[in-house]
Every structure is written in C-alpha cells, then in structure tokens.
Short mmCIF file of C-alpha atoms in Angstrom, two decimals:
data_model
loop_
_atom_site.label_atom_id
_atom_site.label_comp_id
_atom_site.label_asym_id
_atom_site.label_seq_id
_atom_site.Cartn_x
_atom_site.Cartn_y
_atom_site.Cartn_z
CA UNK A 493 0.00 0.00 0.00
CA UNK A 494 1.22 3.51 -0.78
CA UNK A 495 0.78 5.65 2.32
CA UNK A 496 1.61 9.33 2.77
CA UNK A 497 3.13 11.40 5.49
CA UNK A 498 3.24 15.15 5.85
CA UNK A 499 6.58 16.83 6.39
CA UNK A 500 7.65 20.45 6.09
CA UNK A 501 4.56 21.38 4.07
CA UNK A 502 4.89 18.52 1.60
CA UNK A 503 3.34 15.10 1.10
CA UNK A 504 5.95 12.34 1.01
CA UNK A 505 5.22 8.77 -0.02
CA UNK A 506 5.86 5.69 2.07
CA UNK A 507 5.38 2.06 1.05
CA UNK A 508 3.60 0.04 3.71
CA UNK A 509 3.61 -3.74 3.48
CA UNK A 510 2.30 -6.46 5.75
CA UNK A 511 -0.44 -6.51 8.42
CA UNK A 512 -2.30 -3.24 9.06
CA UNK A 513 -2.15 -3.42 12.82
CA UNK A 514 0.71 -3.79 15.24
CA UNK A 515 4.21 -2.35 15.24
CA UNK A 516 6.21 -1.99 12.03
CA UNK A 517 9.80 -2.30 10.91
CA UNK A 518 11.15 0.97 9.50
CA UNK A 519 13.35 0.24 6.45
CA UNK A 520 15.99 2.84 5.57
CA UNK A 521 17.51 2.67 2.10
CA UNK A 522 21.11 3.57 1.28
CA UNK A 523 21.71 7.21 0.31
CA UNK A 524 22.02 8.90 -3.09
CA UNK A 525 22.80 6.71 -6.11
CA UNK A 526 23.14 3.61 -3.98
CA UNK A 527 19.42 3.86 -3.14
CA UNK A 528 18.45 3.61 -6.80
CA UNK A 529 20.51 0.50 -7.30
CA UNK A 530 18.85 -1.39 -4.45
CA UNK A 531 15.27 -0.07 -4.80
CA UNK A 532 14.09 -3.38 -6.25
CA UNK A 533 15.85 -5.30 -3.48
CA UNK A 534 14.28 -3.13 -0.74
CA UNK A 535 10.74 -3.52 -2.08
CA UNK A 536 11.14 -7.29 -2.54
CA UNK A 537 12.51 -7.53 1.01
CA UNK A 538 9.46 -5.66 2.32
CA UNK A 539 7.18 -8.08 0.41
CA UNK A 540 9.06 -11.09 1.75
CA UNK A 541 8.72 -9.67 5.29
CA UNK A 542 4.96 -9.40 4.77
CA UNK A 543 5.08 -13.12 3.96
CA UNK A 544 6.61 -13.59 7.42
CA UNK A 545 3.69 -11.60 8.90
CA UNK A 546 5.82 -8.49 9.53
CA UNK A 547 4.62 -4.96 8.75
CA UNK A 548 7.17 -2.56 7.30
CA UNK A 549 7.49 1.07 6.27
CA UNK A 550 9.75 2.11 3.39
CA UNK A 551 9.53 5.92 3.26
CA UNK A 552 10.75 8.31 0.60
CA UNK A 553 13.19 10.73 2.18
CA UNK A 554 12.56 14.39 1.22
CA UNK A 555 14.47 15.08 -2.01
CA UNK A 556 14.75 11.38 -2.91
CA UNK A 557 12.85 8.89 -5.05
CA UNK A 558 9.30 10.28 -5.72
CA UNK A 559 9.70 13.28 -3.41
CA UNK A 560 8.94 16.66 -5.02
CA UNK A 561 11.28 18.49 -2.64
CA UNK A 562 14.58 19.61 -4.22
CA UNK A 563 17.50 17.57 -2.86
CA UNK A 564 19.43 20.74 -2.02
CA UNK A 565 16.96 21.36 0.85
CA UNK A 566 17.82 18.03 2.46
CA UNK A 567 20.37 17.22 5.12
CA UNK A 568 21.02 14.34 7.50
CA UNK A 569 19.18 16.14 10.32
CA UNK A 570 16.25 17.03 8.04
CA UNK A 571 15.93 13.38 6.96
CA UNK A 572 15.92 12.30 10.60
CA UNK A 573 13.16 14.83 11.36
CA UNK A 574 11.21 13.46 8.36
CA UNK A 575 11.47 9.93 9.76
CA UNK A 576 9.92 11.12 13.02
CA UNK A 577 7.09 12.76 11.03
CA UNK A 578 6.64 9.51 9.08
CA UNK A 579 6.55 7.21 12.12
CA UNK A 580 3.95 9.34 13.92
CA UNK A 581 0.95 8.67 11.66
CA UNK A 582 2.15 5.40 10.08
CA UNK A 583 3.80 3.68 13.06
CA UNK A 584 4.27 2.63 15.76
CA UNK A 585 7.76 1.54 14.73
CA UNK A 586 9.35 -1.17 16.87
CA UNK A 587 12.54 -1.94 14.91
CA UNK A 588 14.73 -0.21 12.30
CA UNK A 589 16.63 -1.89 9.45
CA UNK A 590 19.09 -0.09 7.19
CA UNK A 591 21.47 -0.74 4.33
CA UNK A 592 24.71 1.25 3.96
CA UNK A 593 24.16 5.00 4.51
CA UNK A 594 20.68 4.37 5.90
CA UNK A 595 22.50 3.55 9.14
CA UNK A 596 23.43 7.25 9.42
CA UNK A 597 19.74 7.98 10.06
CA UNK A 598 18.68 5.00 12.14
CA UNK A 599 18.89 6.76 15.51
CA UNK A 600 16.13 9.20 14.50
CA UNK A 601 13.44 7.38 16.47
CA UNK A 602 15.54 6.87 19.58
CA UNK A 603 17.31 3.76 20.77
CA UNK A 604 15.15 1.14 19.04
CA UNK A 605 16.61 -2.25 18.11
CA UNK A 606 18.54 -1.72 14.87
CA UNK A 607 19.66 -4.02 12.06
CA UNK A 608 22.38 -2.80 9.69
CA UNK A 609 23.73 -4.29 6.49
CA UNK A 610 27.22 -3.06 5.59
CA UNK A 611 26.92 0.35 7.35
CA UNK A 612 29.12 3.11 5.97
CA UNK A 613 30.40 6.47 7.16
CA UNK A 614 29.08 9.58 5.46
CA UNK A 615 32.61 10.70 4.58
CA UNK A 616 33.09 7.60 2.50
CA UNK A 617 29.95 8.28 0.44
CA UNK A 618 31.10 11.85 -0.03
CA UNK A 619 34.54 10.70 -1.14
CA UNK A 620 33.09 8.51 -3.89
CA UNK A 621 30.89 11.35 -5.15
CA UNK A 622 33.81 13.80 -5.05
CA UNK A 623 35.80 11.37 -7.20
CA UNK A 624 33.19 11.45 -9.96
CA UNK A 625 33.38 15.25 -9.90
CA UNK A 626 37.19 15.20 -10.10
CA UNK A 627 37.02 12.75 -13.02
CA UNK A 628 34.52 14.87 -14.96
CA UNK A 629 36.50 18.04 -14.19
CA UNK A 630 39.61 16.35 -15.53
CA UNK A 631 37.82 15.42 -18.77
CA UNK A 632 36.89 19.10 -19.08
CA UNK A 633 40.54 20.09 -18.57
CA UNK A 634 40.03 21.40 -15.04
CA UNK A 635 42.41 20.23 -12.31
CA UNK A 636 40.41 19.93 -9.08
CA UNK A 637 41.14 18.29 -5.76
CA UNK A 638 39.00 16.83 -2.98
CA UNK A 639 40.30 19.42 -0.52
CA UNK A 640 39.51 22.41 -2.74
CA UNK A 641 36.08 21.06 -3.70
CA UNK A 642 35.21 20.37 -0.06
CA UNK A 643 36.36 23.79 1.06
CA UNK A 644 34.00 25.55 -1.32
CA UNK A 645 31.24 22.97 -0.80
CA UNK A 646 31.16 23.69 2.95
CA UNK A 647 30.07 27.26 2.28
CA UNK A 648 28.56 27.19 -1.23
CA UNK A 649 27.20 23.67 -1.57
CA UNK A 650 28.11 21.52 -4.57
CA UNK A 651 26.66 19.35 -7.30
CA UNK A 652 28.18 15.87 -7.19
CA UNK A 653 27.16 13.15 -9.62
CA UNK A 654 23.84 14.91 -10.25
CA UNK A 655 23.14 15.45 -6.54
CA UNK A 656 22.75 19.06 -5.41
CA UNK A 657 24.12 19.08 -1.88
CA UNK A 658 23.68 22.05 0.44
CA UNK A 659 26.47 23.32 2.74
CA UNK A 660 24.49 21.86 5.64
CA UNK A 661 24.30 18.44 3.94
CA UNK A 662 28.02 18.52 3.15
CA UNK A 663 28.98 19.28 6.75
CA UNK A 664 26.58 16.76 8.27
CA UNK A 665 27.39 14.01 5.80
CA UNK A 666 31.14 14.49 6.18
CA UNK A 667 30.85 14.06 9.96
CA UNK A 668 28.16 11.35 10.02
CA UNK A 669 28.96 7.91 11.43
CA UNK A 670 26.53 5.14 12.35
CA UNK A 671 25.52 5.93 15.94
CA UNK A 672 26.00 3.60 18.88
CA UNK A 673 22.94 1.75 19.99
CA UNK A 674 22.16 -0.67 22.76
CA UNK A 675 20.84 -3.34 20.41
CA UNK A 676 22.49 -3.34 16.99
CA UNK A 677 22.54 -6.47 14.83
CA UNK A 678 25.30 -6.09 12.25
CA UNK A 679 24.88 -8.03 9.00
CA UNK A 680 27.53 -8.57 6.34
CA UNK A 681 28.05 -10.82 3.35
CA UNK A 682 29.45 -14.32 3.71
CA UNK A 683 32.81 -13.38 2.12
CA UNK A 684 33.28 -10.14 4.09
CA UNK A 685 36.26 -10.58 6.46
CA UNK A 686 34.87 -8.03 8.96
CA UNK A 687 33.06 -9.18 12.09
CA UNK A 688 29.29 -9.52 11.96
CA UNK A 689 26.30 -10.87 13.89
CA UNK A 690 24.60 -12.16 10.75
CA UNK A 691 25.77 -13.38 7.35
CA UNK A 692 23.65 -12.60 4.31
CA UNK A 693 23.79 -14.61 1.10
CA UNK A 694 24.19 -12.09 -1.69
CA UNK A 695 26.36 -9.33 -3.13
CA UNK A 696 26.66 -5.55 -2.66
CA UNK A 697 24.17 -4.57 -5.37
CA UNK A 698 24.65 -0.88 -4.45
CA UNK A 699 28.10 -1.02 -6.07
CA UNK A 700 26.90 -2.35 -9.41
CA UNK A 701 27.68 -0.28 -12.47
CA UNK A 702 24.58 -1.86 -14.05
CA UNK A 703 21.70 -2.17 -11.57
CA UNK A 704 20.63 -5.75 -10.91
CA UNK A 705 18.29 -7.62 -8.60
CA UNK A 706 18.93 -10.68 -6.45
CA UNK A 707 15.68 -12.35 -5.37
CA UNK A 708 17.48 -14.84 -3.11
CA UNK A 709 19.19 -11.98 -1.28
CA UNK A 710 15.83 -10.32 -0.51
CA UNK A 711 14.65 -13.64 0.96
CA UNK A 712 17.88 -14.01 2.94
CA UNK A 713 17.57 -10.50 4.43
CA UNK A 714 13.88 -10.97 5.24
CA UNK A 715 14.52 -14.32 6.95
CA UNK A 716 17.25 -12.84 9.15
CA UNK A 717 15.12 -9.78 9.98
CA UNK A 718 12.09 -11.92 10.83
CA UNK A 719 14.10 -14.19 13.16
CA UNK A 720 15.73 -11.16 14.81
CA UNK A 721 12.43 -9.31 15.34
CA UNK A 722 10.83 -12.37 16.90
CA UNK A 723 13.79 -12.62 19.25
CA UNK B 82 49.12 -19.35 -15.90
CA UNK B 83 49.02 -15.97 -14.25
CA UNK B 84 52.23 -14.00 -14.21
CA UNK B 85 51.16 -12.35 -10.97
CA UNK B 86 53.37 -13.44 -8.13
CA UNK B 87 51.56 -15.53 -5.59
CA UNK B 88 53.38 -14.89 -2.37
CA UNK B 89 51.19 -14.84 0.75
CA UNK B 90 50.11 -11.24 1.43
CA UNK B 91 50.33 -10.14 -2.21
CA UNK B 92 47.99 -12.93 -3.12
CA UNK B 93 45.44 -11.66 -0.60
CA UNK B 94 45.61 -8.18 -2.15
CA UNK B 95 45.09 -9.60 -5.63
CA UNK B 96 42.06 -11.50 -4.33
CA UNK B 97 40.55 -8.32 -2.87
CA UNK B 98 41.03 -6.43 -6.16
CA UNK B 99 39.33 -9.31 -7.99
CA UNK B 100 36.43 -9.27 -5.51
CA UNK B 101 35.95 -5.51 -5.87
CA UNK B 102 35.82 -5.84 -9.67
CA UNK B 103 33.41 -8.76 -9.32
CA UNK B 104 31.09 -6.68 -7.11
CA UNK B 105 31.21 -3.54 -9.26
CA UNK B 106 30.85 -5.27 -12.60
CA UNK B 107 28.44 -7.97 -11.45
CA UNK B 108 30.69 -10.77 -12.70
CA UNK B 109 30.82 -14.34 -11.45
CA UNK B 110 33.65 -15.78 -9.40
CA UNK B 111 34.75 -17.79 -12.44
CA UNK B 112 34.78 -14.71 -14.69
CA UNK B 113 37.04 -12.66 -12.42
CA UNK B 114 39.22 -15.70 -11.75
CA UNK B 115 39.97 -15.60 -15.49
CA UNK B 116 41.47 -12.09 -15.25
CA UNK B 117 45.24 -12.03 -15.84
CA UNK B 118 47.75 -9.17 -15.90
CA UNK B 119 46.87 -8.24 -19.46
CA UNK B 120 43.09 -8.24 -19.04
CA UNK B 121 42.03 -4.80 -20.24
CA UNK B 122 39.77 -2.82 -17.92
CA UNK B 123 38.97 0.80 -18.78
CA UNK B 124 37.95 0.98 -22.43
CA UNK B 125 37.31 -2.76 -22.71
CA UNK B 126 34.54 -2.80 -20.11
CA UNK B 127 31.91 -0.20 -21.08
CA UNK B 128 30.18 -0.43 -17.69
CA UNK B 129 33.36 0.83 -16.02
CA UNK B 130 32.37 4.51 -16.28
CA UNK B 131 33.57 7.35 -14.04
CA UNK B 132 30.91 6.56 -11.42
CA UNK B 133 31.96 2.91 -11.32
CA UNK B 134 35.64 3.87 -11.15
CA UNK B 135 34.90 6.18 -8.22
CA UNK B 136 33.12 3.36 -6.40
CA UNK B 137 35.94 0.97 -7.19
CA UNK B 138 38.57 3.27 -5.68
CA UNK B 139 36.58 3.83 -2.49
CA UNK B 140 35.94 0.10 -2.10
CA UNK B 141 39.62 -0.67 -2.60
CA UNK B 142 40.49 1.88 0.08
CA UNK B 143 37.93 0.40 2.44
CA UNK B 144 38.81 -3.25 1.93
CA UNK B 145 42.59 -2.81 1.80
CA UNK B 146 42.85 -0.10 4.46
CA UNK B 147 44.69 2.24 2.08
CA UNK B 148 44.26 5.89 1.06
CA UNK B 149 44.33 6.77 -2.64
CA UNK B 150 45.21 10.39 -3.45
CA UNK B 151 43.47 12.25 -6.28
CA UNK B 152 46.68 12.69 -8.27
CA UNK B 153 47.49 8.98 -8.17
CA UNK B 154 44.48 8.17 -10.31
CA UNK B 155 45.09 8.23 -14.05
CA UNK B 156 44.10 6.28 -17.15
CA UNK B 157 47.13 4.02 -16.91
CA UNK B 158 45.96 2.69 -13.55
CA UNK B 159 42.87 1.16 -15.14
CA UNK B 160 44.51 0.10 -18.38
CA UNK B 161 44.70 -3.52 -17.29
CA UNK B 162 44.26 -5.77 -14.27
CA UNK B 163 48.04 -6.04 -13.71
CA UNK B 164 48.43 -2.27 -13.28
CA UNK B 165 45.59 -2.10 -10.78
CA UNK B 166 46.98 -4.98 -8.70
CA UNK B 167 50.52 -3.53 -8.78
CA UNK B 168 49.15 -0.21 -7.57
CA UNK B 169 47.14 -1.83 -4.77
CA UNK B 170 50.20 -3.81 -3.64
CA UNK B 171 52.42 -0.72 -3.63
CA UNK B 172 49.84 1.23 -1.60
CA UNK B 173 49.30 -1.60 0.87
CA UNK B 174 53.05 -1.96 1.39
CA UNK B 175 53.58 1.77 1.92
#
C-alpha cells in the first residue's frame, strides 16, 4: 500500500507492506545513487517480510525517489526529522533496518533495536561522489582536488554526480557515522572478512555499475530480519 | 598461468582487487578468476564509467585499508588488471 506522510509542508510517499495493525519495521535505504541500485531489493525484502507476517514502512526521504522536494533542501538532520514525522501517523515503529548509509539515520526514532547491512560512514559516500566530480572536471581540462572542492562545498554547496548538496548536507554528511545503539545487529556478506552478527547470502548490489536484482538476497535478508524481530 | 606473483600477502591483495571488480561489474567468481595481468579494464569494459571507477577506488580503500590520493588516479591505472593490482600492492606496502 502507498501511504503518505506530511513533512515540512509537503506530502511524502511511504510504502507500507504487511499486516495493518501492530508495530512496524522501518526500512531505511542507502543514500544517493546507492538507493536507486537497491530499490528493487528493498521492495522485494518488504514483500518477503509481509510473507513472514511483519509490517514494514519504506519511506521516501525528502528530495529522494518520488519526493517533489529539491534535494538541495535536504540534510542528515532534516531526513531524521522526516522519519519522526513519518513514524507518527504510520507507526508505531518497533525496529529499524538499514542498508549502507541508511544507518546514518537510524537513531532518528531513539534507541530502538537496529539491524544494519554493511553500514558506511558519510565521509566515505562523499569521497566517492567527489571522485566522480574530479574525473569529470579532468575530462573538461580542469584540475580539481577533494580538498579544494570540499572547502568551497562547505560554504557554497556543490553538485556531485547529479546530486545538489547544500552546505548543511556537506557538513553533516562528512561528519556522520553510524551511531552507537544498545541493540544493533550487524549483517555482512558471507565473504566479508569483517566481524558480523549475521551473514547474508548475496552481493553488494549498491556497487553495481549496471543495476541488478537478487531475489534470493531479498529472501535471505527478510529471513534474518524476521528471526531477529521475533527474538 | 598468471604471471602475478603468488606470495602470501600479495595474493590476498590480488584476491581483494578481484572481488571488488566482481562486485562492481556484477561478474561471477569464475569470470574474475579468469582475469590475468593483461586483461584490459577501462575501455574494454563499457560499464566501467567514471561513477563505477569512483566506487571501485573507495571500495579498494575500504577493503585494503589504504588511502588513494586524487593525483594517483590516471588512465594508466585502469589500463589492465596487472596495473591495478601492482598499484594496490604498492599502496598496501607503503
């Protein structure tokens, strides 16, 4: 079902799957281009969760997906405020699940139990986007550097890989790290050498040059989430 | 047979570079296992655009614990698999 929530004078969309009553899982997508590459995965995961009898919310963040708000009005803190505005009419939310940069927002509703797949620091997302800018500048015969671009971006904002980022977004994103929480379940892929509480069968689709879907991965994520939520 | 040296740590770095390319390009384990020093990258793989290259560099940094400076990135680096692995090894050893 496509639900709506009101934030900052605008209607934002939110996909709601699963039973109508009872608490829901809030699903937070990765940020920027990575969100587009895993949209299919997120929706299929929400559907698979409904099959497990679990309700979920997959909101559009202001400036992203179907949102009519220009991205240059968004920031990490604004997105967190939007999540609060979303959970109020469409919740209650009992758990939060995120992929990648979604983890930078998952403390918005307080210290709820949180599930994270391959969380990432904001600075790392920024670094990748700055690299695309440096590459396109180079093709245009302009020598730019990360330091110089960041210096001007902090006061003027910047357009990186088609994303118009405000000075506020730049500063918040650069400093953002996944927050500590009392109950965080960390999920990674089977071949990831880093420590994790859960192992997911799949691949980092958010990295793909050509977007792809992995139906088995959606099932794998949903199964782990369902088991975790049922304790 | 691959000309890439297969001594302990270096081998691990080569494996990571293969895995990053696998994840970015959506290739199978078998396909990236077939990469040798002369396998052409940039130019031969149309999906390896500037966005994909940016993601590849950040993933290499993350998985190898290295820092790649802006001025170290040029066309030669992505000419073939051998160049990319040599670069990763040199950075990891630094």
